Short mmCIF file of C-alpha atoms in Angstrom, two decimals:
data_model
loop_
_atom_site.label_atom_id
_atom_site.label_comp_id
_atom_site.label_asym_id
_atom_site.label_seq_id
_atom_site.Cartn_x
_atom_site.Cartn_y
_atom_site.Cartn_z
CA ASN A 1 -48.38 -11.36 39.17
CA ALA A 2 -50.74 -13.21 36.87
CA GLY A 3 -48.78 -12.01 33.82
CA VAL A 4 -50.79 -11.87 30.59
CA THR A 5 -54.21 -13.46 30.77
CA GLN A 6 -56.56 -14.22 27.90
CA THR A 7 -60.19 -15.23 27.86
CA PRO A 8 -61.78 -17.33 26.61
CA LYS A 9 -59.39 -20.25 26.00
CA PHE A 10 -61.63 -21.73 23.32
CA GLN A 11 -64.46 -20.29 21.25
CA VAL A 12 -66.61 -21.49 18.38
CA LEU A 13 -68.49 -18.91 16.33
CA LYS A 14 -70.78 -18.99 13.37
CA THR A 15 -70.01 -16.91 10.32
CA GLY A 16 -71.21 -13.36 10.82
CA GLN A 17 -71.20 -13.42 14.61
CA SER A 18 -69.18 -10.88 16.53
CA MET A 19 -67.18 -11.35 19.69
CA THR A 20 -64.45 -9.83 21.83
CA LEU A 21 -61.28 -11.59 22.88
CA GLN A 22 -60.09 -10.29 26.21
CA CYS A 23 -56.49 -9.63 27.17
CA ALA A 24 -55.20 -8.22 30.43
CA GLN A 25 -51.78 -7.73 32.01
CA ASP A 26 -50.87 -6.75 35.54
CA MET A 27 -47.25 -5.75 34.94
CA ASN A 28 -47.92 -2.08 34.11
CA HIS A 29 -46.59 -2.63 30.59
CA GLU A 30 -46.89 0.16 28.06
CA TYR A 31 -46.88 -2.00 24.97
CA MET A 32 -49.51 -4.59 24.10
CA SER A 33 -50.15 -6.46 20.89
CA TRP A 34 -52.29 -9.11 19.27
CA TYR A 35 -51.04 -11.89 16.99
CA ARG A 36 -52.74 -14.68 15.16
CA GLN A 37 -51.17 -18.01 14.34
CA ASP A 38 -52.57 -20.28 11.67
CA PRO A 39 -51.68 -23.99 11.65
CA GLY A 40 -48.03 -24.60 10.77
CA MET A 41 -47.34 -20.88 10.43
CA GLY A 42 -45.52 -18.23 12.37
CA LEU A 43 -47.27 -15.45 14.27
CA ARG A 44 -48.67 -12.48 12.38
CA LEU A 45 -49.22 -9.12 14.05
CA ILE A 46 -52.82 -7.87 13.96
CA HIS A 47 -52.83 -4.66 16.04
CA TYR A 48 -50.66 -3.11 18.69
CA SER A 49 -50.73 -0.33 21.25
CA VAL A 50 -47.86 1.70 22.67
CA GLY A 51 -49.94 3.08 25.53
CA ALA A 52 -53.44 3.83 26.74
CA GLY A 53 -55.42 5.62 24.05
CA ILE A 54 -52.97 4.74 21.26
CA THR A 55 -53.41 1.86 18.81
CA ASP A 56 -52.04 1.05 15.39
CA GLN A 57 -52.33 -1.60 12.71
CA GLY A 58 -50.01 -4.53 12.24
CA GLU A 59 -49.58 -6.88 9.29
CA VAL A 60 -53.12 -8.30 9.13
CA PRO A 61 -55.60 -5.81 10.69
CA ASN A 62 -58.61 -6.32 8.42
CA GLY A 63 -61.69 -7.65 10.20
CA TYR A 64 -60.43 -6.70 13.66
CA ASN A 65 -60.82 -3.69 15.93
CA VAL A 66 -58.97 -2.81 19.10
CA SER A 67 -59.09 -0.16 21.77
CA ARG A 68 -56.88 0.66 24.75
CA SER A 69 -58.79 2.60 27.35
CA THR A 70 -56.62 1.41 30.25
CA THR A 71 -53.02 0.31 30.59
CA GLU A 72 -54.11 -3.15 31.72
CA ASP A 73 -56.63 -4.18 29.06
CA PHE A 74 -56.39 -4.59 25.29
CA PRO A 75 -59.49 -6.31 23.87
CA LEU A 76 -59.66 -7.57 20.28
CA ARG A 77 -63.02 -7.37 18.54
CA LEU A 78 -64.11 -9.46 15.60
CA LEU A 79 -66.85 -7.50 13.93
CA SER A 80 -68.30 -10.19 11.64
CA ALA A 81 -66.50 -13.50 11.98
CA ALA A 82 -65.39 -15.35 8.85
CA PRO A 83 -63.95 -18.88 8.49
CA SER A 84 -60.63 -17.29 7.47
CA GLN A 85 -60.36 -15.96 11.01
CA THR A 86 -60.13 -19.47 12.44
CA SER A 87 -56.82 -19.32 14.25
CA VAL A 88 -55.06 -19.18 17.58
CA TYR A 89 -54.85 -15.66 18.94
CA PHE A 90 -52.05 -14.55 21.22
CA CYS A 91 -51.86 -11.37 23.22
CA ALA A 92 -48.49 -10.02 24.34
CA SER A 93 -47.15 -7.17 26.41
CA SER A 94 -43.80 -5.57 27.14
CA TYR A 95 -42.51 -2.81 29.36
CA SER A 96 -41.63 -0.33 26.66
CA PHE A 97 -41.91 -0.23 22.89
CA LEU A 98 -38.93 2.07 22.60
CA SER A 99 -36.48 0.07 24.68
CA SER A 100 -34.05 -2.37 23.13
CA TYR A 101 -34.83 -4.63 26.06
CA ASN A 102 -38.25 -5.47 24.76
CA GLU A 103 -38.97 -8.89 26.19
CA GLN A 104 -42.54 -9.61 25.23
CA PHE A 105 -44.64 -11.75 27.54
CA PHE A 106 -47.27 -13.81 25.78
CA GLY A 107 -50.59 -15.06 27.02
CA PRO A 108 -51.70 -18.70 26.69
CA GLY A 109 -53.77 -18.03 23.58
CA THR A 110 -57.41 -18.22 22.50
CA ARG A 111 -58.33 -20.96 20.04
CA LEU A 112 -61.07 -19.66 17.77
CA THR A 113 -63.03 -21.69 15.24
CA VAL A 114 -65.44 -19.99 12.85
CA LEU A 115 -67.93 -22.30 11.16
CA ASP B 1 -41.82 -9.33 5.84
CA ALA B 2 -39.46 -11.17 8.15
CA LYS B 3 -35.88 -9.99 7.73
CA THR B 4 -34.33 -13.32 8.67
CA THR B 5 -33.73 -16.73 7.11
CA GLN B 6 -33.66 -19.88 9.23
CA PRO B 7 -33.56 -23.60 8.43
CA THR B 8 -36.98 -25.19 8.58
CA SER B 9 -35.98 -27.93 10.97
CA MET B 10 -33.06 -29.37 12.93
CA ASP B 11 -32.39 -32.36 15.16
CA CYS B 12 -30.20 -32.54 18.23
CA ALA B 13 -29.31 -35.35 20.63
CA GLU B 14 -30.20 -34.81 24.25
CA GLY B 15 -27.24 -33.47 26.23
CA ARG B 16 -25.47 -32.11 23.17
CA ALA B 17 -25.25 -28.48 22.17
CA ALA B 18 -27.92 -27.23 19.78
CA ASN B 19 -26.64 -24.58 17.38
CA LEU B 20 -29.41 -22.76 15.56
CA PRO B 21 -28.29 -20.49 12.71
CA CYS B 22 -29.96 -17.36 11.43
CA ASN B 23 -29.13 -15.17 8.43
CA HIS B 24 -30.00 -11.47 8.52
CA SER B 25 -27.90 -10.02 5.73
CA THR B 26 -29.92 -6.79 5.46
CA ILE B 27 -29.72 -5.90 9.15
CA SER B 28 -29.09 -2.21 9.78
CA GLY B 29 -26.82 -0.71 12.38
CA ASN B 30 -29.50 0.04 14.97
CA GLU B 31 -31.35 -3.25 14.73
CA TYR B 32 -31.13 -5.94 17.37
CA VAL B 33 -31.33 -9.73 16.96
CA TYR B 34 -33.94 -11.37 19.18
CA TRP B 35 -34.64 -15.04 19.78
CA TYR B 36 -37.95 -16.46 20.97
CA ARG B 37 -39.17 -20.02 21.17
CA GLN B 38 -42.61 -21.59 21.11
CA ILE B 39 -43.11 -24.92 22.82
CA HIS B 40 -45.96 -26.94 21.35
CA SER B 41 -48.95 -24.59 21.16
CA GLN B 42 -48.02 -22.28 24.02
CA GLY B 43 -47.32 -18.58 23.65
CA PRO B 44 -43.79 -17.70 22.52
CA GLN B 45 -41.12 -17.21 25.18
CA TYR B 46 -38.27 -14.70 25.05
CA ILE B 47 -34.80 -16.27 25.10
CA ILE B 48 -32.14 -13.64 24.45
CA HIS B 49 -31.23 -10.63 22.32
CA GLY B 50 -28.11 -8.77 21.23
CA LEU B 51 -26.77 -5.95 19.09
CA LYS B 52 -23.19 -6.75 18.16
CA ASN B 53 -21.54 -8.42 21.13
CA ASN B 54 -22.04 -12.02 22.08
CA GLU B 55 -24.56 -12.50 24.86
CA THR B 56 -25.19 -15.25 27.39
CA ASN B 57 -27.90 -15.83 29.93
CA GLU B 58 -29.20 -18.77 31.89
CA MET B 59 -31.04 -20.15 28.89
CA ALA B 60 -28.68 -19.74 25.94
CA SER B 61 -25.81 -17.97 24.23
CA LEU B 62 -26.08 -15.72 21.21
CA ILE B 63 -23.14 -15.42 18.85
CA ILE B 64 -23.33 -12.58 16.30
CA THR B 65 -20.79 -12.43 13.48
CA GLU B 66 -18.58 -9.40 13.21
CA ASP B 67 -20.38 -8.15 10.10
CA ARG B 68 -23.70 -8.82 11.89
CA LYS B 69 -25.11 -10.59 8.84
CA SER B 70 -25.72 -13.82 10.73
CA SER B 71 -26.02 -15.20 14.23
CA THR B 72 -26.22 -18.50 16.08
CA LEU B 73 -28.28 -19.38 19.11
CA ILE B 74 -26.60 -22.00 21.25
CA LEU B 75 -28.40 -24.18 23.76
CA PRO B 76 -25.37 -25.70 25.52
CA HIS B 77 -26.97 -28.91 26.80
CA ALA B 78 -30.22 -29.57 25.01
CA THR B 79 -32.97 -31.42 26.85
CA LEU B 80 -36.20 -32.94 25.59
CA ARG B 81 -38.01 -29.87 26.96
CA ASP B 82 -36.09 -27.71 24.49
CA THR B 83 -38.04 -29.25 21.61
CA ALA B 84 -39.78 -26.20 20.15
CA VAL B 85 -39.95 -23.77 17.25
CA TYR B 86 -37.21 -21.14 17.54
CA TYR B 87 -37.72 -17.71 15.99
CA CYS B 88 -34.90 -15.34 15.08
CA ILE B 89 -36.18 -11.77 14.75
CA VAL B 90 -34.49 -8.55 13.74
CA ARG B 91 -35.97 -5.45 15.33
CA GLY B 92 -35.00 -1.83 15.80
CA MET B 93 -36.04 0.19 18.82
CA GLY B 94 -39.55 1.44 18.21
CA ASP B 95 -40.22 -1.27 15.63
CA LYS B 96 -42.82 -3.99 15.82
CA LEU B 97 -41.84 -7.59 16.56
CA ILE B 98 -42.41 -9.49 13.31
CA PHE B 99 -42.14 -13.27 13.40
CA GLY B 100 -41.04 -15.50 10.54
CA THR B 101 -41.64 -19.24 10.33
CA GLY B 102 -38.73 -20.23 12.58
CA THR B 103 -36.74 -23.45 13.00
CA ARG B 104 -38.40 -26.52 14.44
CA LEU B 105 -35.84 -28.10 16.79
CA GLN B 106 -36.41 -31.73 17.71
CA VAL B 107 -34.32 -33.00 20.62
CA PHE B 108 -34.16 -36.78 20.68
CA PRO B 109 -33.09 -39.14 23.50
#
């Protein structure tokens, strides 16, 4: 198993550009989520999905869109990038949202800089 | 908002036990205590979780007080590779995983 994969690893955008951060998992996990981590801070939840076709907002959803058309993929779209979105983005997945055993597996992260 | 309070940083000598405390005084009866760690700038890694009983796995032990208002993560023989930020998280089934700022553990030779 490849686990949770994220592409790209690094990205530089100009203000106003749009892009999609890709996330995929091959563990047949129901639950997937996106976090951002600013320097020296903890992770903040952006959006999450409890299954294909179902998404919901986390703590900091503004400026981001998600969709979950398949179990494996959970892309994060930045509609119009702003410097405040400069951050490291982590995707995570777990077997079940409703289980107490909810070990989340994290991807290696995408480092995004918005100029 | 995170439901836990942790010290900002701690030091530990290599080979000694690292005891990382966490306060969660508002924890409710159906909420679990989870521990994750983040080494350098990698993605966080699950360590252990528990409800009310003490738990142990190959990585660590989790001691939860009887009133469940606090817990301690124990790394029995810390190594330099255990240097990381450790997050204590309280979560109920069906709840999101919300991270706080964690404890930065520095293991020194």
